[in-house]
XYZ file of C-alpha atoms in Angstrom:
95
model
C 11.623 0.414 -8.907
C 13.057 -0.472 -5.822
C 13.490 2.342 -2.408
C 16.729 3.673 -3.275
C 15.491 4.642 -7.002
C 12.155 5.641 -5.671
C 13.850 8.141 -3.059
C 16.184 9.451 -5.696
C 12.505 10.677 -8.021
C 11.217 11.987 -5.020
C 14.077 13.799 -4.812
C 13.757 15.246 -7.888
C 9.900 16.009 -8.110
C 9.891 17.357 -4.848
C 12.885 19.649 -5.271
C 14.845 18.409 -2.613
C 18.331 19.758 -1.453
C 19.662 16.076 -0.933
C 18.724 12.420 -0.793
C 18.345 11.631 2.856
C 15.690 14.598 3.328
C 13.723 12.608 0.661
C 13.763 9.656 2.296
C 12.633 11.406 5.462
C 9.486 12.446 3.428
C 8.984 8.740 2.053
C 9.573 7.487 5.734
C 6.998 9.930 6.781
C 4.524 9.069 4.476
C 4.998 5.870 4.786
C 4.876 5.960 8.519
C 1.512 7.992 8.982
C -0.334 5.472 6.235
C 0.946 3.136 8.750
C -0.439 4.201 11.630
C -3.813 5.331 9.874
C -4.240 1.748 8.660
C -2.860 0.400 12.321
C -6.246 1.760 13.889
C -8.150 0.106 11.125
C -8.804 3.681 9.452
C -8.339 5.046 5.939
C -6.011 7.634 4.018
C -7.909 8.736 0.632
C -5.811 10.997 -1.731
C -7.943 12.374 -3.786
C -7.111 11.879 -7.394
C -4.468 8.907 -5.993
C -6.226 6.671 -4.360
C -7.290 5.843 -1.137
C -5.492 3.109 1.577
C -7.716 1.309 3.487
C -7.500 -1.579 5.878
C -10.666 -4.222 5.587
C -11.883 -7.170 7.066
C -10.289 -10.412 5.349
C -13.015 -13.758 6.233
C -11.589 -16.547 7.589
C -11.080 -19.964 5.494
C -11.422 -23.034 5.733
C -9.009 -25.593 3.557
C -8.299 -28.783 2.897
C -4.046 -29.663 3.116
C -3.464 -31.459 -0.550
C -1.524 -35.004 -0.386
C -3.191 -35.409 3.525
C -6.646 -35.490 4.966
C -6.086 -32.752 7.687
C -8.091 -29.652 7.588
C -7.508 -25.957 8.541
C -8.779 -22.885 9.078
C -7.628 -19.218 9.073
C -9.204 -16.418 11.707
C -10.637 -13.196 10.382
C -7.722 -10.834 9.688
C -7.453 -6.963 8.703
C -5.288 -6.794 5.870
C -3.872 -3.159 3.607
C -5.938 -2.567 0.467
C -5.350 -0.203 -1.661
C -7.757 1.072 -4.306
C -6.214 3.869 -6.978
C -8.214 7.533 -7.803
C -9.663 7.995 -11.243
C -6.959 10.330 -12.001
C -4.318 7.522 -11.371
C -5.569 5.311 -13.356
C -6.213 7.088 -16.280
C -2.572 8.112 -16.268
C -1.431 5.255 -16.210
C -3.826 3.936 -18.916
C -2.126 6.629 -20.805
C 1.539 6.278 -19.928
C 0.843 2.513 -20.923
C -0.200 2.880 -24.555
């Protein structure tokens, strides 16, 4: 499902009155998970899932075909981990 079909649902769920006030909400949302993550803190949904942003180590690698090495820095990187309710819907929806 790409953004255009994804606004159109939204739409729909959320009883909307047209498209481009549903893709304000999706920009909205979008935008504050954004900024929550930006200052390296959380957004849990309860029954969703919860967006977090978490330390990623650094590594250390070998280049294949060539003997030159390389390492990566430490990094924060999005992570997103679903709700119980979440997952067994879609555990449901699947079979």
């Amino acid at each position: 499902m790409n953004k255009a079909e994804f606004v159109e649902l939204v739409k729909e769920v959320g009883g909307f009155e047209t498209k481009k006030e549903a893709e304000k909400a999706v920009s909205a949302f979008t935008a504050a998970v954004e900024k929550a993550l930006e200052k390296k803190g959380n957004v849990e949904l309860v029954g969703f899932g919860k967006f977090e942003a978490v330390l990623q180590k650094g590594k250390e690698g070998k280049v294949p075909g060539s003997d030159k090495k390389y390492k990566t820095k430490d990094k924060f990187v999005p992570k997103f981990k679903p709700g119980k309710g979440l997952k067994d819907l879609v555990a449901k929806a699947k079979k």
